[in-house]
Amino acid sequence: MTDPAEPEPVVLAKHAKNLLRFLHLLPARMSSHDDTRSTIVFFAVCGLDVLNSLHLISPELRKDIIDWTYGGLVTPRDHERQCGGFMGCRAMVPKTEDAEVLESMRAYQWGHLAITYTSIAVLVTLGDDLSRLNRQSIVRGVAAVQHEDGSFSASIDGSENDMRFVYCAATICHMLDCWEGVNKDAMFEFIMRSLRYDYGFSQGLEGEAHGGTTFCALAALELSEQLHRLDEVTVERIKRWLVFRQMDGFQGRPNKPVDTCYSFWIGAALCILNSFELTDYAQNREYIMSTENNLIGGFAKWPKSTPDPFHTYLGLCGLAFIGEPGLNAVMPSLNISMAAYKHLNQLHERWKTNNNGLTHELTQLKLTVGSSAEAGTKTTSSSSLISAQ
């Protein structure tokens, strides 16, 4: 029997089985999420990673997930508008060999920032080398949806622009190690104009401070290497607003009920500011555990509610922040495991090495061509070029 003085253990195996189930079959109640299926894959795959259970994804399923993810990649041609990235829905990729139909569908295919972020995160978590991506094309698609005020839309057409997509833009550029065409100064100004009187960040200008968007703002600043631009007084006041969101678990706004997901949103924001130790770990854990379904696995928004992949993953991340045994550490601003983040950094180093090698080769080529041209002006007999007939 369990010692009543000991905290109830997390049913890790059941949570892993719950998340794995979502990679095979979605319940009918989630049919409305078809166009955001990539985010469900993100919660399931990254959740398994935090649970140290990626081995449950067979090599065949891992390959299928990677190939399926790449199936939503949009790479515009030179004459087309810049809308690179990953799509949310495969309905725009009809299964047909009709070239005319396929060509006409391209007008409806464009990347979506949230789906692009989660898709790249899934690929990195599964150990993919991202070699099938045109990084510059995707980042040009990010730059194309930035507004004059520094905010970003989710896609080239039909989207609102707010802090959520500022965060997604920052994650994409950071993961692809490319900020080409993105105005980071304008992004910083938009973020700072969204800082409210109580020192939380709102979703847009003149909105209400919110835990989720405060995380998005701080994470975007860290990922774009601009967090240092916040002065000390502002940082301390943001910390105060965040710490005051803890009741037992965390709430997203003042006078609102607590919710499992804010154990991540608020917790990660405090981690970014190196202040998570200011929270009450025991009460945080007690609330998260009150939403656990110990029969089928998963965490819910509130106690005695239905668990879902979103709250399951963010609940696990919240537990990881307090050092729950059996869980992988989480990189707060990217919302992936530290193991996945290590793999991402290895890819960055490989890209830099390849870029340096390519730059060296081009320099040597220019020197060789230049030397040949100079020699050619002095004597025609030493030239290795075949003269025109």
C-alpha positions in Angstrom: 0.0 0.0 0.0 1.1 3.6 -0.6 2.2 5.6 2.4 -0.5 8.3 2.9 2.3 10.7 3.7 3.8 10.1 0.2 2.4 12.1 -2.8 0.3 10.0 -5.2 2.6 8.9 -8.1 1.8 10.0 -11.6 0.5 7.1 -13.8 3.1 7.6 -16.4 2.4 4.4 -18.4 -1.3 5.2 -18.7 -0.6 8.8 -19.9 1.8 7.4 -22.5 -0.9 4.9 -23.7 -3.4 7.7 -23.8 -1.2 9.9 -26.0 -0.2 7.0 -28.3 -3.9 6.3 -28.9 -4.3 9.8 -30.4 -1.6 8.9 -33.0 -3.8 6.0 -34.3 -7.4 7.1 -33.8 -9.3 10.3 -32.9 -12.7 10.1 -31.2 -15.7 11.4 -33.1 -15.9 14.4 -30.7 -12.6 15.7 -32.2 -13.7 15.6 -35.8 -14.0 19.4 -35.8 -10.2 19.5 -35.2 -9.4 18.0 -38.5 -7.7 21.2 -39.8 -5.5 21.4 -36.7 -4.6 17.7 -36.6 -0.9 18.7 -36.7 -1.2 20.2 -33.3 -2.7 17.0 -31.9 0.2 15.1 -33.3 2.5 17.7 -31.6 0.8 17.2 -28.2 1.0 13.4 -28.5 4.6 13.1 -29.9 6.1 15.7 -27.6 4.1 14.4 -24.7 5.5 10.9 -25.2 9.0 12.5 -25.3 8.4 14.3 -22.0 7.3 10.9 -20.6 10.5 9.2 -21.9 8.3 7.0 -24.0 9.2 7.8 -27.6 10.3 4.2 -27.9 6.6 3.3 -28.0 6.4 4.9 -31.5 7.5 2.0 -33.7 10.1 2.8 -36.5 7.3 2.3 -39.1 4.9 4.7 -37.3 7.7 7.2 -36.8 8.4 7.2 -40.5 4.7 7.5 -41.3 4.4 10.5 -39.0 7.4 12.2 -40.5 6.2 11.6 -44.1 2.6 12.7 -43.2 4.0 15.9 -41.7 6.0 16.7 -44.8 2.9 16.1 -46.8 1.6 19.4 -45.6 4.6 21.4 -46.6 4.0 24.3 -49.0 7.0 25.5 -51.1 6.0 28.4 -53.4 7.6 28.8 -56.8 9.5 31.9 -57.8 6.5 33.6 -59.5 4.1 32.8 -56.6 3.5 34.8 -53.5 5.6 34.0 -50.5 3.5 31.6 -48.4 5.9 28.9 -47.5 5.3 26.7 -44.4 3.0 23.8 -43.4 -0.7 23.7 -44.0 -3.3 22.8 -41.3 -5.5 20.6 -43.5 -4.8 18.0 -46.2 -8.1 18.8 -47.9 -6.2 21.1 -50.1 -4.0 18.2 -51.4 -6.4 16.1 -53.4 -5.5 12.6 -54.3 -5.6 12.8 -58.0 -3.2 12.6 -61.0 -5.1 15.4 -62.8 -2.4 18.0 -63.4 -5.0 20.7 -64.0 -6.7 20.1 -60.7 -3.4 19.9 -58.8 -2.3 23.2 -60.4 -5.6 25.0 -59.6 -5.4 23.8 -55.9 -2.1 25.6 -55.4 -4.0 28.9 -55.1 -5.5 27.6 -51.9 -2.3 26.1 -50.4 -0.4 28.3 -47.9 1.5 27.9 -44.7 0.0 28.6 -41.3 2.4 29.8 -38.5 0.9 27.6 -35.7 0.9 24.5 -37.9 4.4 25.3 -39.2 5.7 25.7 -35.6 4.2 22.4 -34.4 5.2 20.5 -37.5 8.8 21.5 -37.2 8.7 20.7 -33.5 7.4 17.2 -34.2 10.1 16.6 -36.9 12.8 17.7 -34.5 11.4 15.6 -31.6 11.3 12.5 -33.9 15.0 13.0 -34.8 14.5 14.2 -38.4 17.3 16.2 -39.9 14.9 18.7 -41.6 16.8 18.2 -44.9 13.5 18.3 -46.8 12.8 21.8 -45.7 13.7 25.0 -47.7 14.5 27.1 -44.6 14.7 30.4 -46.4 11.4 29.7 -48.2 9.6 29.1 -44.9 11.1 32.2 -43.2 10.2 34.3 -46.2 6.6 33.1 -45.6 6.9 34.2 -42.0 8.2 37.7 -43.0 5.3 38.0 -45.5 2.7 37.8 -42.8 4.3 40.4 -40.5 2.4 43.7 -40.3 3.7 47.2 -40.1 2.9 47.3 -36.3 5.3 44.3 -35.8 2.6 41.7 -35.2 2.0 38.6 -37.4 -1.0 36.9 -39.0 -1.3 33.1 -39.0 -1.4 32.9 -42.8 -1.2 35.0 -45.9 -5.0 35.2 -46.1 -8.0 35.2 -43.7 -6.4 35.5 -40.3 -6.2 37.8 -37.3 -2.9 39.1 -36.1 -1.9 39.0 -32.5 0.6 37.8 -29.9 0.0 34.1 -30.5 1.4 34.4 -34.0 4.3 36.6 -32.8 5.3 33.7 -30.7 4.9 31.2 -33.6 6.9 33.4 -35.9 9.7 33.5 -33.3 9.7 29.8 -32.7 9.9 29.1 -36.5 12.8 31.5 -37.1 14.7 30.3 -34.0 14.3 26.6 -34.9 15.3 27.2 -38.6 18.1 29.6 -37.4 17.1 32.2 -39.9 15.5 35.6 -39.4 15.8 36.8 -43.0 13.3 39.6 -43.8 11.7 39.5 -40.3 11.7 42.9 -38.5 12.7 42.0 -35.0 12.7 45.6 -33.8 9.1 46.1 -35.0 8.2 42.8 -33.2 9.7 44.1 -30.0 7.7 47.3 -30.2 4.5 45.4 -30.7 5.2 43.2 -27.7 6.0 46.2 -25.5 2.8 48.1 -26.6 0.9 45.0 -25.5 2.2 45.3 -21.9 -0.7 46.3 -19.8 -1.0 48.5 -16.7 -0.8 45.5 -14.4 2.3 44.2 -16.2 0.9 41.2 -17.9 0.9 41.0 -21.8 -2.3 41.1 -23.8 -3.1 39.3 -27.0 -3.2 42.6 -28.9 -3.2 46.3 -28.4 -5.6 47.5 -25.7 -6.5 44.0 -24.6 -6.6 42.3 -21.2 -3.4 40.8 -19.7 -3.5 37.0 -20.1 -1.2 34.2 -18.9 -1.0 32.5 -22.3 -0.1 35.7 -24.2 2.4 36.8 -21.4 4.2 33.5 -22.1 4.1 34.1 -25.8 5.5 37.6 -25.4 8.4 36.6 -23.1 9.2 33.5 -25.1 9.3 35.5 -28.4 11.7 38.0 -26.7 14.0 35.2 -25.5 14.0 33.4 -28.8 14.7 36.6 -30.8 17.5 37.4 -28.3 15.7 40.6 -27.1 14.8 39.7 -23.5 17.6 41.8 -22.3 15.8 44.9 -23.6 13.4 44.7 -20.7 14.5 47.0 -17.8 14.9 45.5 -14.3 11.8 47.3 -12.9 9.6 46.0 -15.7 10.9 42.4 -15.2 10.2 42.5 -11.5 6.6 43.7 -12.1 6.0 41.0 -14.7 7.2 38.4 -12.2 4.8 39.8 -9.6 1.9 39.5 -12.0 2.8 35.9 -12.9 3.4 34.8 -9.3 0.0 36.2 -8.3 -1.7 33.9 -10.8 -1.2 31.0 -8.5 -4.2 30.0 -6.3 -3.4 26.3 -5.8 -2.9 25.7 -9.5 -2.6 28.6 -11.8 -5.2 30.9 -13.4 -4.8 32.7 -16.7 -6.3 36.0 -15.5 -7.3 37.6 -12.2 -10.7 36.4 -10.9 -10.7 33.4 -13.2 -10.7 29.7 -12.2 -7.5 27.8 -12.2 -6.7 25.5 -15.2 -4.2 22.7 -15.8 -2.7 24.3 -18.9 -1.6 27.4 -17.0 0.8 25.3 -15.0 2.7 25.5 -18.3 1.9 29.0 -19.5 2.6 30.7 -16.2 5.3 28.2 -15.1 7.2 28.5 -18.4 7.0 32.3 -18.3 8.5 32.3 -14.8 11.2 29.8 -16.0 12.2 32.2 -18.8 12.6 34.9 -16.1 14.5 32.5 -13.9 11.9 32.8 -11.1 9.9 29.6 -11.1 11.2 28.9 -7.6 8.9 31.7 -6.3 5.9 29.3 -6.8 4.4 26.7 -4.4 5.5 23.4 -6.0 3.3 21.3 -3.7 0.1 23.1 -4.4 0.8 23.3 -8.1 1.3 19.5 -8.2 -1.8 18.8 -6.1 -4.0 20.7 -8.5 -2.6 19.1 -11.6 -3.0 15.7 -10.1 -6.6 16.5 -9.2 -7.3 16.6 -13.0 -5.6 13.3 -13.7 -7.6 10.4 -15.1 -6.0 7.4 -13.4 -8.2 5.0 -15.3 -7.5 5.8 -19.0 -4.7 8.3 -18.5 -4.6 12.0 -19.5 -5.1 15.3 -17.7 -8.1 17.6 -18.0 -8.7 21.3 -17.7 -10.5 20.9 -14.4 -11.1 18.0 -11.9 -13.7 15.5 -13.0 -13.6 16.7 -16.6 -12.7 14.8 -19.8 -8.9 14.6 -20.4 -7.6 15.8 -23.8 -4.2 15.9 -25.5 -3.7 19.6 -25.0 -4.1 19.6 -21.2 -2.4 16.2 -20.9 0.8 17.6 -22.6 0.8 20.9 -20.8 0.0 19.2 -17.5 3.0 17.0 -18.0 5.2 20.0 -18.8 4.0 21.7 -15.6 5.0 18.6 -13.6 8.4 18.5 -15.4 9.1 22.0 -14.2 8.8 20.9 -10.6 11.1 18.0 -11.2 8.5 15.1 -11.2 10.4 11.8 -11.3 10.3 10.0 -14.6 9.8 13.1 -16.8 12.2 14.7 -19.2 13.1 18.3 -18.7 11.3 20.8 -20.9 12.8 23.8 -22.8 10.3 26.5 -21.7 10.3 29.0 -24.6 10.1 26.4 -27.4 7.9 24.0 -25.5 9.8 20.9 -26.5 11.9 18.5 -24.4 15.6 19.4 -23.6 16.5 16.2 -25.5 14.8 17.5 -28.6 16.3 20.9 -28.1 19.8 19.3 -28.0 19.1 17.6 -31.3 18.0 21.0 -32.7 21.2 22.7 -31.6 23.2 19.9 -33.3 21.3 20.7 -36.5 22.2 24.4 -36.1 25.9 23.5 -35.8 25.7 21.3 -38.8 24.1 24.1 -40.9 26.7 26.5 -39.8 29.5 24.1 -40.7 28.0 23.5 -44.1 27.5 27.2 -44.7 31.0 28.0 -43.7 32.2 25.2 -46.0 30.1 26.5 -48.9 31.4 30.1 -48.2 35.0 28.9 -48.3 34.4 27.0 -51.5 32.8 30.0 -53.2 35.7 32.2 -52.0 38.2 29.8 -53.4 36.3 29.6 -56.6 36.3 33.4 -57.0 40.1 33.5 -56.3 40.7 30.8 -58.8 38.6 32.4 -61.5 40.1 35.8 -60.7 43.7 34.4 -61.0 42.8 32.6 -64.2 41.4 35.8 -65.7 44.4 37.8 -64.6 46.7 35.2 -66.1 44.7 35.2 -69.3 45.3 38.9 -69.8 49.1 38.4 -69.6 49.4 35.4 -71.9 47.0 33.3 -74.0 49.3 30.3 -74.1 48.9 29.5 -70.3 45.1 29.5 -70.5 43.4 26.1 -70.0 40.2 27.4 -71.6 39.4 26.2 -75.1 39.1 29.2 -77.4 35.9 29.7 -79.4 36.1 28.3 -82.9 
